[in-house]
Amino acid sequence: MAAPEERPPRSGVQTVELLLDAGLDDGVRQLWDRLIAAGQHSQGVRTDSSNRPHVTLAVARHLDSALEPAITAAVAAALPLPLTLGGLLVFPAGRATTLACAVVPSAALLALHAAVSAVVGVHLPHTAPGAWSPHVTLARRVRPEQLGPAVQVLGRAELAGTAAAARRWDGTARREWLLQEPCRPPA
């Protein structure tokens, strides 16, 4: 049975996001595929090119392009950034939930989040330093009765890698662009 089709993300928001290195990206996509194979909701059903595993650093109703050089500088100073994805998180969202992999909040990740937040400003309460739960989304709109089966399908998966690039996403224009090109490992 095919997983229900996912809706596109909310429009009207703009984000600053960390993108994962190829190995970590592939690991998350494998989790998405396991959910799909089990007939569960999954971010993997969205096939647009901008749908990729990421960690959202900041969310705003509008990000002034004049802030971009300062955001890019903060990100460039931090990347590549080691990341470990650990246990599952469940975020209530009305009658359904969002299922995600927690990102272990290292001192370097928290410092980067604080630096980006200082530039962007805190526009949504759950994105403020001290209230932010870093994560990579696995599925949205998971109903309560689907949660147990989805968790069983995922099992325990710890993934490690790096945040290798950063992007901006404009949900209104449905456009993305890199702030920091992918970091290459030293030769």
PDB file of N, CA, C and O in Angstrom, residues 19 79 164-166 178 180-184:
ATOM      1  N   LEU A  19      22.135  21.633   5.488  1.00  0.00           N
ATOM      2  CA  LEU A  19      21.996  20.461   4.632  1.00  0.00           C
ATOM      3  C   LEU A  19      23.033  19.422   5.049  1.00  0.00           C
ATOM      4  O   LEU A  19      24.139  19.759   5.479  1.00  0.00           O
ATOM      5  N   LEU A  79      30.804  25.536   9.425  1.00  0.00           N
ATOM      6  CA  LEU A  79      30.766  24.320   8.604  1.00  0.00           C
ATOM      7  C   LEU A  79      32.153  23.888   8.152  1.00  0.00           C
ATOM      8  O   LEU A  79      33.000  24.729   7.937  1.00  0.00           O
ATOM      9  N   ALA A 164      26.934  19.889   5.893  1.00  0.00           N
ATOM     10  CA  ALA A 164      27.952  20.201   4.904  1.00  0.00           C
ATOM     11  C   ALA A 164      27.677  21.469   4.110  1.00  0.00           C
ATOM     12  O   ALA A 164      28.549  21.939   3.388  1.00  0.00           O
ATOM     13  N   ALA A 165      26.457  21.996   4.220  1.00  0.00           N
ATOM     14  CA  ALA A 165      26.084  23.199   3.476  1.00  0.00           C
ATOM     15  C   ALA A 165      24.907  23.849   4.185  1.00  0.00           C
ATOM     16  O   ALA A 165      24.353  23.290   5.140  1.00  0.00           O
ATOM     17  N   ALA A 166      24.524  25.024   3.712  1.00  0.00           N
ATOM     18  CA  ALA A 166      23.356  25.709   4.261  1.00  0.00           C
ATOM     19  C   ALA A 166      22.595  26.346   3.115  1.00  0.00           C
ATOM     20  O   ALA A 166      23.174  26.701   2.088  1.00  0.00           O
ATOM     21  N   LEU A 178      21.572  28.220  -2.095  1.00  0.00           N
ATOM     22  CA  LEU A 178      22.642  27.901  -1.156  1.00  0.00           C
ATOM     23  C   LEU A 178      23.224  29.176  -0.567  1.00  0.00           C
ATOM     24  O   LEU A 178      23.455  30.159  -1.279  1.00  0.00           O
ATOM     25  N   GLN A 180      25.868  28.543   1.691  1.00  0.00           N
ATOM     26  CA  GLN A 180      27.218  28.011   1.857  1.00  0.00           C
ATOM     27  C   GLN A 180      27.309  26.765   0.999  1.00  0.00           C
ATOM     28  O   GLN A 180      26.521  25.845   1.165  1.00  0.00           O
ATOM     29  N   GLU A 181      28.238  26.758   0.085  1.00  0.00           N
ATOM     30  CA  GLU A 181      28.428  25.595  -0.786  1.00  0.00           C
ATOM     31  C   GLU A 181      28.806  24.385   0.064  1.00  0.00           C
ATOM     32  O   GLU A 181      29.388  24.534   1.151  1.00  0.00           O
ATOM     33  N   PRO A 182      28.516  23.182  -0.413  1.00  0.00           N
ATOM     34  CA  PRO A 182      28.895  21.982   0.349  1.00  0.00           C
ATOM     35  C   PRO A 182      30.382  21.943   0.634  1.00  0.00           C
ATOM     36  O   PRO A 182      31.205  22.249  -0.221  1.00  0.00           O
ATOM     37  N   CYS A 183      30.698  21.603   1.868  1.00  0.00           N
ATOM     38  CA  CYS A 183      32.097  21.472   2.284  1.00  0.00           C
ATOM     39  C   CYS A 183      32.635  20.141   1.782  1.00  0.00           C
ATOM     40  O   CYS A 183      31.934  19.123   1.837  1.00  0.00           O
ATOM     41  N   ARG A 184      33.828  20.144   1.332  1.00  0.00           N
ATOM     42  CA  ARG A 184      34.467  18.914   0.864  1.00  0.00           C
ATOM     43  C   ARG A 184      35.438  18.433   1.942  1.00  0.00           C
ATOM     44  O   ARG A 184      36.134  19.240   2.548  1.00  0.00           O
TER      45      ARG A 184
END
